Coordinates of C-alpha atoms and ligand atoms in Angstrom, one line a residue:
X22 CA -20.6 4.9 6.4
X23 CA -21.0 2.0 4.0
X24 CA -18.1 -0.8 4.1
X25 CA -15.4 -1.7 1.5
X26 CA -15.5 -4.8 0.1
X27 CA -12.3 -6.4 -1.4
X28 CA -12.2 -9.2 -3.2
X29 CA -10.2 -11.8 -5.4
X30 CA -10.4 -11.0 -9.3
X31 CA -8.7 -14.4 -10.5
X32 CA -8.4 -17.8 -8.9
X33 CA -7.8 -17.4 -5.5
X34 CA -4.1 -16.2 -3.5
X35 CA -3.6 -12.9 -5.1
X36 CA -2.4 -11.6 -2.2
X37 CA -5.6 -10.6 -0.7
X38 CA -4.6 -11.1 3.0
X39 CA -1.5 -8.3 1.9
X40 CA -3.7 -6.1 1.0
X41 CA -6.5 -6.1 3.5
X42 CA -4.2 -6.2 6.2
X43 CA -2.5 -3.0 4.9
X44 CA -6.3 -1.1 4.5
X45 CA -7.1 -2.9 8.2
X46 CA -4.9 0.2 9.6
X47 CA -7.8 2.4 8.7
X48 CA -10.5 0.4 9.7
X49 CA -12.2 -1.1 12.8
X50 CA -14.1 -3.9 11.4
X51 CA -12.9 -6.7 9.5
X52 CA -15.5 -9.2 8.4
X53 CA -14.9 -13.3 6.5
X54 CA -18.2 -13.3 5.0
X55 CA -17.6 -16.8 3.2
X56 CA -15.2 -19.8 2.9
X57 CA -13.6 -21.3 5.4
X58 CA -9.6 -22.9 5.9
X59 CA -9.5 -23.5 2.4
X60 CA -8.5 -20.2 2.6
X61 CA -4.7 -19.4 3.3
X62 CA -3.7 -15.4 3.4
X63 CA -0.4 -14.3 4.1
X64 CA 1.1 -11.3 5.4
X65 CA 4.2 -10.3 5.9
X66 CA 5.0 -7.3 8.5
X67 CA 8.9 -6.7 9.8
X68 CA 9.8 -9.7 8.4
X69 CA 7.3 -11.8 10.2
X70 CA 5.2 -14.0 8.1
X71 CA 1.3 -14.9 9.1
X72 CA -0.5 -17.6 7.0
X73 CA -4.2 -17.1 8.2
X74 CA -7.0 -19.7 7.4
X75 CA -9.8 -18.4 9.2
X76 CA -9.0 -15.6 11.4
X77 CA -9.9 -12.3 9.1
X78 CA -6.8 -10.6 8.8
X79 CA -7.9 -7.5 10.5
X80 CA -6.7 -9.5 13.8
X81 CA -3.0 -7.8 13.9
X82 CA -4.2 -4.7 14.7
X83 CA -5.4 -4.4 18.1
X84 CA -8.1 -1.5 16.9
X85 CA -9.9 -3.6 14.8
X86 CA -12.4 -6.6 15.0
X87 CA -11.9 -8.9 13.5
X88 CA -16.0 -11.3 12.6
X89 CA -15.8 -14.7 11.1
X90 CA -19.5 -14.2 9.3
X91 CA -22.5 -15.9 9.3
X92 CA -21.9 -17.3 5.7
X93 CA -18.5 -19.2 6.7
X94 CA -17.9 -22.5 7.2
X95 CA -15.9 -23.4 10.5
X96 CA -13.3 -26.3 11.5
X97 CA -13.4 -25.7 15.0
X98 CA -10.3 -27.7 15.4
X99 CA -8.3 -25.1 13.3
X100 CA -9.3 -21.4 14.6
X101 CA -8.9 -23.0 17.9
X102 CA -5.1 -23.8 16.8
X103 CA -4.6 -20.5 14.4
X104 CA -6.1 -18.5 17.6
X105 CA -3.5 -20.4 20.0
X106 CA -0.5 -19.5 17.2
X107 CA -1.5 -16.1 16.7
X108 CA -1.5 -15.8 20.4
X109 CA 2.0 -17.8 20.6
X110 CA 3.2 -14.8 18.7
X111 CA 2.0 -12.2 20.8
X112 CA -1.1 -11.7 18.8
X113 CA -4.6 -10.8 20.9
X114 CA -7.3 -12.9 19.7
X115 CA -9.4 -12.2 22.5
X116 CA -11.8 -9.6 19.9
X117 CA -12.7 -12.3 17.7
X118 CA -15.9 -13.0 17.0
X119 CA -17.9 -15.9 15.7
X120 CA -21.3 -15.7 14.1
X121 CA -23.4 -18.4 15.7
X122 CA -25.2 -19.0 12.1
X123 CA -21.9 -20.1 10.7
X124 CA -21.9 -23.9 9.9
X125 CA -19.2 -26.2 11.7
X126 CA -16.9 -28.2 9.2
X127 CA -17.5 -31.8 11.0
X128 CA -15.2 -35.0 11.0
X129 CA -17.6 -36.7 8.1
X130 CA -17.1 -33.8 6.2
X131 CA -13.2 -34.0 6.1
X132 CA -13.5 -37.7 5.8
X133 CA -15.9 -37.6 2.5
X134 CA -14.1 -35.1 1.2
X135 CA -11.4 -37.0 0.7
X136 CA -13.4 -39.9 -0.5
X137 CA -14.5 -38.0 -2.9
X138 CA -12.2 -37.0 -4.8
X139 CA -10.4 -40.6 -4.5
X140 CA -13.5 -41.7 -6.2
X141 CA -13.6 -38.9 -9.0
X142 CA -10.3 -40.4 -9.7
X143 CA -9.1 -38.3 -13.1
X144 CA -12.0 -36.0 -13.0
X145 CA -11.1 -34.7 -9.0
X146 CA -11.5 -31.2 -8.6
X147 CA -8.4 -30.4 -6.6
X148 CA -9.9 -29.6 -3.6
X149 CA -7.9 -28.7 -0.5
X150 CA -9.8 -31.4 1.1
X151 CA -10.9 -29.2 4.2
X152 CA -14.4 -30.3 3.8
X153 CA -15.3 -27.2 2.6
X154 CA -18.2 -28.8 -0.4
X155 CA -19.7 -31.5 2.0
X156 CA -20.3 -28.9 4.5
X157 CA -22.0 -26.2 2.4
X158 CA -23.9 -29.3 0.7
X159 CA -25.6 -29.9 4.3
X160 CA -26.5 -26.5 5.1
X161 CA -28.5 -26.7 2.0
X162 CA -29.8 -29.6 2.6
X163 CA -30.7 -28.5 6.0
X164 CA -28.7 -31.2 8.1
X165 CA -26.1 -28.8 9.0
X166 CA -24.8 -27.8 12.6
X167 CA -24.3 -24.4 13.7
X168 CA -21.4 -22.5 15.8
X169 CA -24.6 -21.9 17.7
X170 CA -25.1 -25.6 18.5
X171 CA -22.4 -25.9 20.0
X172 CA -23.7 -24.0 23.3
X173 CA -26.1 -26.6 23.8
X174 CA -25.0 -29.7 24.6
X175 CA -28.5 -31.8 23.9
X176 CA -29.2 -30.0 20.9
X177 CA -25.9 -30.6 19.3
X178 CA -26.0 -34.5 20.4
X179 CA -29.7 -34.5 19.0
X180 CA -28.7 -33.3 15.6
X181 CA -25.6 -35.1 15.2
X182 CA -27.3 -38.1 15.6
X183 CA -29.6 -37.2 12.9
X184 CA -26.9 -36.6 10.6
X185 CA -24.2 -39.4 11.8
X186 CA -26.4 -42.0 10.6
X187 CA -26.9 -41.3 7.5
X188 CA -23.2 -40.5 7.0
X189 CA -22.3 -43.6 8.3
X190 CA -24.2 -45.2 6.3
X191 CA -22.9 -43.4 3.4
X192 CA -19.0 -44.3 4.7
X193 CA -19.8 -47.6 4.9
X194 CA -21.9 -48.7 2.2
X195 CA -20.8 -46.3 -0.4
X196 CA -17.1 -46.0 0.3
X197 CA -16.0 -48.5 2.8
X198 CA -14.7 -47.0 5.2
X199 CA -14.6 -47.5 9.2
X200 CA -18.1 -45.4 10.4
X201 CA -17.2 -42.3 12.5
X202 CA -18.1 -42.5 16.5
X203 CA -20.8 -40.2 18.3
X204 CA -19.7 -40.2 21.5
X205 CA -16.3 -39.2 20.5
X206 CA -17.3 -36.6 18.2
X207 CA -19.5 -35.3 21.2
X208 CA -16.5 -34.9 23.5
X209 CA -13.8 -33.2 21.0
X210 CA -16.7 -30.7 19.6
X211 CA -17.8 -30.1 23.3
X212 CA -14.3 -29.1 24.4
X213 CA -13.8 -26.9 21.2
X214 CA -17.5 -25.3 22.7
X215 CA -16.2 -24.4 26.0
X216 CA -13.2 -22.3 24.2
X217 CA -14.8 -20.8 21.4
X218 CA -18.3 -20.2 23.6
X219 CA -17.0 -16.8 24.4
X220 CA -16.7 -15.8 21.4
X221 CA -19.8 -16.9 19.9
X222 CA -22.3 -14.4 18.8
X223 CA -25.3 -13.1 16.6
X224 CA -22.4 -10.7 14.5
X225 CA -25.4 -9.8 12.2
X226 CA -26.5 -6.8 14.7
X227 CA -23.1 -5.9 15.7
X228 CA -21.8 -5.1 11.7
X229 CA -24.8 -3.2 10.9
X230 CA -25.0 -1.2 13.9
X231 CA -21.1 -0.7 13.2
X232 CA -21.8 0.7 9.8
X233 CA -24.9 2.8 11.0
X234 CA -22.6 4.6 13.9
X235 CA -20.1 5.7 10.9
X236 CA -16.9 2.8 12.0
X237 CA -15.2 1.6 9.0
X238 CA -16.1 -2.1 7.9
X239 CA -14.3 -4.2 5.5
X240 CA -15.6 -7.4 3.9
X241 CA -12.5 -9.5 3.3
X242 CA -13.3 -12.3 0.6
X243 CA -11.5 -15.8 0.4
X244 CA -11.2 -17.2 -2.9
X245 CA -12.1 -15.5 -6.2
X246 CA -14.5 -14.6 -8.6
X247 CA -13.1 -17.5 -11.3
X248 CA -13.9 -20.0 -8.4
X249 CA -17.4 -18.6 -7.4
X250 CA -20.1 -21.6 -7.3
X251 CA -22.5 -20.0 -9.6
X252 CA -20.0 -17.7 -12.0
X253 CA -16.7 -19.2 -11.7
X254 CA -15.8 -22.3 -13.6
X255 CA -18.0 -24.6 -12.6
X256 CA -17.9 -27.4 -11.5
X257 CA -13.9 -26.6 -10.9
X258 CA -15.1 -23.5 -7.7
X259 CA -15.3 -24.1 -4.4
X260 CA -18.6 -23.8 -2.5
X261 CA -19.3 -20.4 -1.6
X262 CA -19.7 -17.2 -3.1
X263 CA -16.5 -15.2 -3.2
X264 CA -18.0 -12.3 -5.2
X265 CA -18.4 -9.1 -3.5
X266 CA -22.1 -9.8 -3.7
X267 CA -21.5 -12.9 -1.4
X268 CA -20.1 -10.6 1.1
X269 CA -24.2 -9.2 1.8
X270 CA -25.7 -12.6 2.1
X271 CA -22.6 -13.9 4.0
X272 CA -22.5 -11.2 6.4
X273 CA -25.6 -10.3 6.4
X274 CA -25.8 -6.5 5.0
X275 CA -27.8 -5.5 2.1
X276 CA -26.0 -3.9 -1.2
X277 CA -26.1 -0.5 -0.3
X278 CA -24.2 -1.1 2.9
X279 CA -21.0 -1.3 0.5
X280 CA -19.6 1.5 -1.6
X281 CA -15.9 0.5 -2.2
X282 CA -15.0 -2.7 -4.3
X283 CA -11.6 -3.4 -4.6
X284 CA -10.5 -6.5 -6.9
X285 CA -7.4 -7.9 -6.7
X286 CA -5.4 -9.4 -9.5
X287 CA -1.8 -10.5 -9.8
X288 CA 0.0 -8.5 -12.4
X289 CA -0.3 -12.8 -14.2
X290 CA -2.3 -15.5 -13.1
X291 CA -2.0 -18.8 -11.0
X292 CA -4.9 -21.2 -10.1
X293 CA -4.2 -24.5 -7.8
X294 CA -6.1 -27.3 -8.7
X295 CA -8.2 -28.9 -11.7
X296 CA -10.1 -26.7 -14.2
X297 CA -9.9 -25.1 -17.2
X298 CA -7.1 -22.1 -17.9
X299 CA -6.6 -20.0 -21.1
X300 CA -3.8 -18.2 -20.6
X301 CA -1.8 -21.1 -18.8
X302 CA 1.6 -20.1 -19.6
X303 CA 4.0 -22.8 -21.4
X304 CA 5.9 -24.7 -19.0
X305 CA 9.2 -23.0 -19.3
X306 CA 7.6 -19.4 -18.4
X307 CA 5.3 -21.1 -15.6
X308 CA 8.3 -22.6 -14.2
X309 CA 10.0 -19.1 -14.1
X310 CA 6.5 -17.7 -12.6
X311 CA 6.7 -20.2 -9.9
X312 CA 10.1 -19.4 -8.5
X313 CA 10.3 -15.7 -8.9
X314 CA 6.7 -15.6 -7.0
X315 CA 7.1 -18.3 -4.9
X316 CA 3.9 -20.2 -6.3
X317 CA 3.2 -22.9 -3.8
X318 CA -0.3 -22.9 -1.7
X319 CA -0.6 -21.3 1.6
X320 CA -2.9 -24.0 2.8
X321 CA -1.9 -27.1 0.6
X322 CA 1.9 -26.7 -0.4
X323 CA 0.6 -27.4 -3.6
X324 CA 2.8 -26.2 -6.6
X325 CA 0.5 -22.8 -8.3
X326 CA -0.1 -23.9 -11.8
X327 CA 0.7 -20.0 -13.7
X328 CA -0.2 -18.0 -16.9
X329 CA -0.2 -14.2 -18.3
X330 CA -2.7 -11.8 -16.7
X331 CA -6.3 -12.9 -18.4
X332 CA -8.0 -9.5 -19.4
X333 CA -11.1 -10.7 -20.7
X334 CA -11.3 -13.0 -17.3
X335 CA -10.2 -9.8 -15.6
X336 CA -12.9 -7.6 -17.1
X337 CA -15.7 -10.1 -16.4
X338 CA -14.8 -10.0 -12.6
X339 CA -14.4 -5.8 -13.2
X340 CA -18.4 -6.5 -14.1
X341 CA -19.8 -9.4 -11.6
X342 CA -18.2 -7.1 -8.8
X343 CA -18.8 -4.1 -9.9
X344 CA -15.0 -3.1 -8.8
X345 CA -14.6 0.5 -8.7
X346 CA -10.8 -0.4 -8.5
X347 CA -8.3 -2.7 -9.3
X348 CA -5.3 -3.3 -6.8
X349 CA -2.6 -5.0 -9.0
X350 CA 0.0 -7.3 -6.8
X351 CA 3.4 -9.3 -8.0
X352 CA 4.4 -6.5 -10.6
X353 CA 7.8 -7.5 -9.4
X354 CA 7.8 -10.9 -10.6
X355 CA 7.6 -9.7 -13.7
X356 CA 10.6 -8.3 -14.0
X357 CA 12.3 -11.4 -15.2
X358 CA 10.8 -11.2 -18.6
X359 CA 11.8 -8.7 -21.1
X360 CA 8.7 -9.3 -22.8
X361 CA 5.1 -9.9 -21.3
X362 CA 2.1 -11.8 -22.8
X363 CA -1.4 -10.1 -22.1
X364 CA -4.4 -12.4 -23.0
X365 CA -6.7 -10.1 -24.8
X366 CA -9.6 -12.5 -25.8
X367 CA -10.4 -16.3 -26.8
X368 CA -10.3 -18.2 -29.8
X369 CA -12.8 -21.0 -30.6
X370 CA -13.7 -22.4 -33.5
X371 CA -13.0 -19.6 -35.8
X372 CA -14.2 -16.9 -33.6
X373 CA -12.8 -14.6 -31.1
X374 CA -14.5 -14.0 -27.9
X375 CA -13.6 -10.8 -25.6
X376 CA -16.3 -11.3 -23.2
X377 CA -16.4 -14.2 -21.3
X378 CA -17.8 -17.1 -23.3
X379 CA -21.5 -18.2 -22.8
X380 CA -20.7 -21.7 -21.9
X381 CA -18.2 -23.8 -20.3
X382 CA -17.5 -25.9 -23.8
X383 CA -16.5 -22.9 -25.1
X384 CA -14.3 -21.6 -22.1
X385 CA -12.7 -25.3 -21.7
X386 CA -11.6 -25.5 -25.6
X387 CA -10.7 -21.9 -26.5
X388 CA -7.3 -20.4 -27.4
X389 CA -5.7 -17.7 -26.1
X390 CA -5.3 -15.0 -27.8
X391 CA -2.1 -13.0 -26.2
X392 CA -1.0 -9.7 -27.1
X393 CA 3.0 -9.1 -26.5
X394 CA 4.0 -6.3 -24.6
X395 CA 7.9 -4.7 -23.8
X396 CA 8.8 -5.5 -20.0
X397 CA 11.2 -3.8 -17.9
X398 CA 14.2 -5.5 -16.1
X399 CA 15.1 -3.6 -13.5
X400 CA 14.3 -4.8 -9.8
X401 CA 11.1 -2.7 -8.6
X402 CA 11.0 -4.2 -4.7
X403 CA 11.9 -1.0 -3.7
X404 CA 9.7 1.4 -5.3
X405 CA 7.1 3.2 -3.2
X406 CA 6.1 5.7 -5.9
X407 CA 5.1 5.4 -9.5
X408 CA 7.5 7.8 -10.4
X409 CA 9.7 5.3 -8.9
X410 CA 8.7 2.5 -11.5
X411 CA 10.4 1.8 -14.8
X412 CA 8.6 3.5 -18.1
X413 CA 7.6 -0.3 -19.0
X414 CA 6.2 -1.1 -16.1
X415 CA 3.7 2.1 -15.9
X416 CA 3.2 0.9 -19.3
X417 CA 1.6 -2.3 -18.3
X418 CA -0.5 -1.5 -15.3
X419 CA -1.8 1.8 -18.0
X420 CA -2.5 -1.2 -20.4
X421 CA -4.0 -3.3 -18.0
X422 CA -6.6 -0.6 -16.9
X423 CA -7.2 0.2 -20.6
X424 CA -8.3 -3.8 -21.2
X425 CA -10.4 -3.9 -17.8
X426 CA -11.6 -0.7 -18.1
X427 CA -11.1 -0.2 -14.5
X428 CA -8.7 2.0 -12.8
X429 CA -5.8 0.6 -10.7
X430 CA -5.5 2.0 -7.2
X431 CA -2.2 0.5 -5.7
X432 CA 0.4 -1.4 -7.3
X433 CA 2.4 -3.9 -5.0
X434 CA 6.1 -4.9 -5.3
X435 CA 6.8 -7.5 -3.0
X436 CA 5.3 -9.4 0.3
X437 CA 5.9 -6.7 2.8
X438 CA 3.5 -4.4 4.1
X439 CA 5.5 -1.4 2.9
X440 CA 6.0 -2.6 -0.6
X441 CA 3.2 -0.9 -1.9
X442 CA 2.9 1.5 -4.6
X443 CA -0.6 4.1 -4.5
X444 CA -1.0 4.7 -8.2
X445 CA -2.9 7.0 -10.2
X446 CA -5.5 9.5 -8.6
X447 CA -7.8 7.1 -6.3
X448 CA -4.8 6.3 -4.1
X449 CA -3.6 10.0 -3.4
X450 CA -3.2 9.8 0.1
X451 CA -2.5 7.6 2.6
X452 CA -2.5 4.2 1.8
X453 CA -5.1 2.8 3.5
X454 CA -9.0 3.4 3.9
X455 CA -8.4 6.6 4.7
X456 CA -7.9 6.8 1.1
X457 CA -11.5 6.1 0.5
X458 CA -13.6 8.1 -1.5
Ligands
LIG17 P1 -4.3 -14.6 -0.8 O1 -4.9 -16.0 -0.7 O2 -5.0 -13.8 -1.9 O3 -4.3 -13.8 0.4 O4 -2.8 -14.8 -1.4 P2 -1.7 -15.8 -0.7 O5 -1.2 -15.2 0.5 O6 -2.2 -17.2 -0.8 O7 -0.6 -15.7 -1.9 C1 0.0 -14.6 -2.2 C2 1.5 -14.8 -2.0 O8 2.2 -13.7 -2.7 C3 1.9 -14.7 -0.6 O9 3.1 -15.5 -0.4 C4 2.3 -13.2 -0.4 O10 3.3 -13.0 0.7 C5 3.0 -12.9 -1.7 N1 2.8 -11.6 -2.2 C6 1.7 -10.7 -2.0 N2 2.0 -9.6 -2.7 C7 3.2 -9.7 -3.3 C8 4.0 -8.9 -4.2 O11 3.6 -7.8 -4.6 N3 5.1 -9.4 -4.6 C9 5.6 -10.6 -4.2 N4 6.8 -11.0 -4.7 N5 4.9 -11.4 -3.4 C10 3.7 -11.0 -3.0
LIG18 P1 -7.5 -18.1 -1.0 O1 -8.5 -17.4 -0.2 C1 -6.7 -20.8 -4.4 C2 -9.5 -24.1 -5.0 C3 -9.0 -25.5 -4.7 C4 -9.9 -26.3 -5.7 C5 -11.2 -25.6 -5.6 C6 -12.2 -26.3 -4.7 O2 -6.2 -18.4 -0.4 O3 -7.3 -17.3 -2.3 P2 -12.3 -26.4 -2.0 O4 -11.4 -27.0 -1.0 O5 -12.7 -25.0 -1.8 O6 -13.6 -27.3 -2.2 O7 -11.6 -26.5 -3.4 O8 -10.9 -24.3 -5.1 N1 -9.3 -23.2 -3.8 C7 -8.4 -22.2 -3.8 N2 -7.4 -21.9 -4.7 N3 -6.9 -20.1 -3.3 C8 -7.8 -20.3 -2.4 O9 -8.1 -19.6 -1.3 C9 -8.6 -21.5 -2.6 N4 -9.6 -22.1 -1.9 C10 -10.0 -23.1 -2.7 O10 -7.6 -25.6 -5.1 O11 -9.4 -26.1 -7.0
LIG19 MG1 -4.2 -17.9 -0.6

């Protein structure tokens, strides 16, 4: 049976790790194909709130398995502690799996990182300053170390000693900082080694022989299409590929192993660090944004900067992924405005773009161009059907599918796994995978 991918439609936290978890019920697989703890997912359930960085999401439920993926990048230092909280909390951790071809996040690459960015001074990118870039710039370049290395003590020491000089050197020289110590590297990485070694394995075989057999696999991306390394808005993306084709390189299944794309969008739009932002809202709506959706990072703390839903944004993810759904999350945050701006398309220099611009000049200079559209005032946290929404707010998600040309499968109303609205004919059902068609 081929797997579901869901992915991020905008710039990263629209409440992917709430949505995943609530199609995990249905599934046994759940599979981090990119990324790493730059990541931050939350999910609420009975009141209880998870914020999970690395561990897929699929973890709370104890039929599924949950596979950090060949194609993600891994701060052995952090799953070790996320595994230890989860377990704190009664979680089991004890199905994890850990591809050994995913690359480990090392101390350099936390250190430049930071350096980094210092240096870019006004032109920083915002990073989250996990050493996400640094380490997906060595497994280009080839100098990376693998989960895999990790199981053998002379080959890890051998190839960090390749790498540590010239990062050292680069410290040093370049940045002037204090260079980093082998030996002590050697012993915190080799104790992370004798707790993770259990779980470290080739997960290539054990997805695809998962999705021959019939079990249900889900590809959960990090990220978003917006902040994809080669479509996003470069050079303000992270490192990877969030894009539901990223989920077949970084899990290592080929494009008709997937049938099911679900984007996710917020019913506006937030993005956390540098870059460019049409529909940024102005500062009095943003601020309204922020408190009534709680906009601060899951990872960072960082205040979410916020705008109006971005169709032409929106419809250029609907493409890239080929979605064959939209799940739209935060509908109840807007019920503090009684009117909503939709941006429709970009202005620049006389003319209006509703595609997504051909360049970055463009894209960094345009306009929005917003179309105004009646809200709805009453609270909606406690809907669970559509006929349960107000008429304006069935309005918007109808308008919303009409501008993405994509139709909307659930609707969520708040953080809880029960807030959830399945909408329109895809969803009739279950909510869940079961729903799949
Ligand atoms: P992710 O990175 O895409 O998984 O999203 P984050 O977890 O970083 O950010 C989404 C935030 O919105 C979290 O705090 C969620 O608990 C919360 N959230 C998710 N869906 C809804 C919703 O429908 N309404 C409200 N009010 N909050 C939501
Ligand atoms: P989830 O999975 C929102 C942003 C950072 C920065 C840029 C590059 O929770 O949606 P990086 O540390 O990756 O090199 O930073 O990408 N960013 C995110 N923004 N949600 C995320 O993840 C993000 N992961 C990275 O703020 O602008
Ligand atoms: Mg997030």
């Amino acid at each position: 049976m081929p797997g579901l991918a869901l992915v991020g439609v905008q710039w990263g936290d629209e409440g992917k790790g709430k949505v995943t978890d609530l199609l995990a019920e249905h599934t046994d697989f759940v599979v981090r194909y990119q990324g790493g703890n730059n990541a931050g997912h939350t999910i609420v359930v009975g009141g209880e709130r998870y914020a999970l960085h690395l561990v897929p999401t699929g973890v709370l439920y104890d039929h599924c398995t949950p596979v950090i993926g060949p194609g993600v990048v891994v701060n052995p230092e952090v799953l070790l502690e996320e595994m230890d909280s989860l377990e704190a909390r009664g979680i089991d951790v004890s199905r994890l799996l850990l591809s050994g071809n995913s690359h480990l996040i090392m101390p350099y690459h936390l250190e430049l990182d930071r350096v980094v960015e210092r240096r870019l001074g006004k032109n920083r990118l915002g990073t989250t300053k996990r050493g996400i870039g640094p380490t997906y710039a060595d497994k280009a370049a080839r100098i990376g170390l693998r989960a895999q290395d990790l199981l053998d003590p002379k080959i890890f020491s051998a190839k960090l000693s390749v790498v540590l000089k010239e990062k050292n050197l680069m410290l040093a020289r370049v940045y002037g900082r204090l260079p980093l110590d082998q030996k002590e590297i050697e012993v915190q990485y080799l104790e992370y080694a004798e707790r993770l070694a259990p779980h470290i394995t080739d997960t290539t075989p054990i997805i695809q022989s998962a999705l021959d057999s019939g079990k249900s696999v889900m590809f959960e991306g990090a990220q978003a299409t917006m902040l994809d390394l080669d479509h996003g808005t470069y050079p303000f993306v992270t490192s990877s590929n969030p894009i539901a084709g990223g989920a077949c390189v970084g899990a290592g299944v080929g494009p008709r192993d997937i049938s099911r794309i679900i984007g996710i969008s917020k019913a506006y739009c937030t993005r956390v660090g540098s870059g460019p932002f049409p529909s940024e809202a102005d500062p009095i709506d943003a601020d309204v944004l922020v408190e009534a959706g709680g906009e601060y990072g899951t990872t960072t703390g960082r205040k979410r900067r916020c705008g109006w839903f971005d169709a032409v944004a929106a419809r250029y993810a609907a493409r890239l992924n080929t979605l064959s759904e939209l799940v739209i999350t935060k509908l109840d945050v807007l019920s503090q405005f009684e009117r909503i701006k939709v941006c429709v398309a970009y202005e620049f220099e006389g003319r209006r773009y509703e595609d997504f611009p051909p360049n970055q000049t463009i894209f960094n200079k345009c306009t929005p161009v917003f179309e105004e559209i009646p809200g709805w005032t009453e609270d909606i946290t406690n809907a669970r059907s559509v006929v349960d929404l107000p008429a304006g707010a069935r309005d918007y998600v109808s308008r919303i599918e009409e501008l993405c040309g994509t139709p909307v499968s659930y609707v969520s109303v708040g953080p809880g796994r029960e807030q959830m609205v399945a909408y329109g004919e895809r969803s009739a059902g279950p909510v869940g995978a079961g729903a799949a068609r």
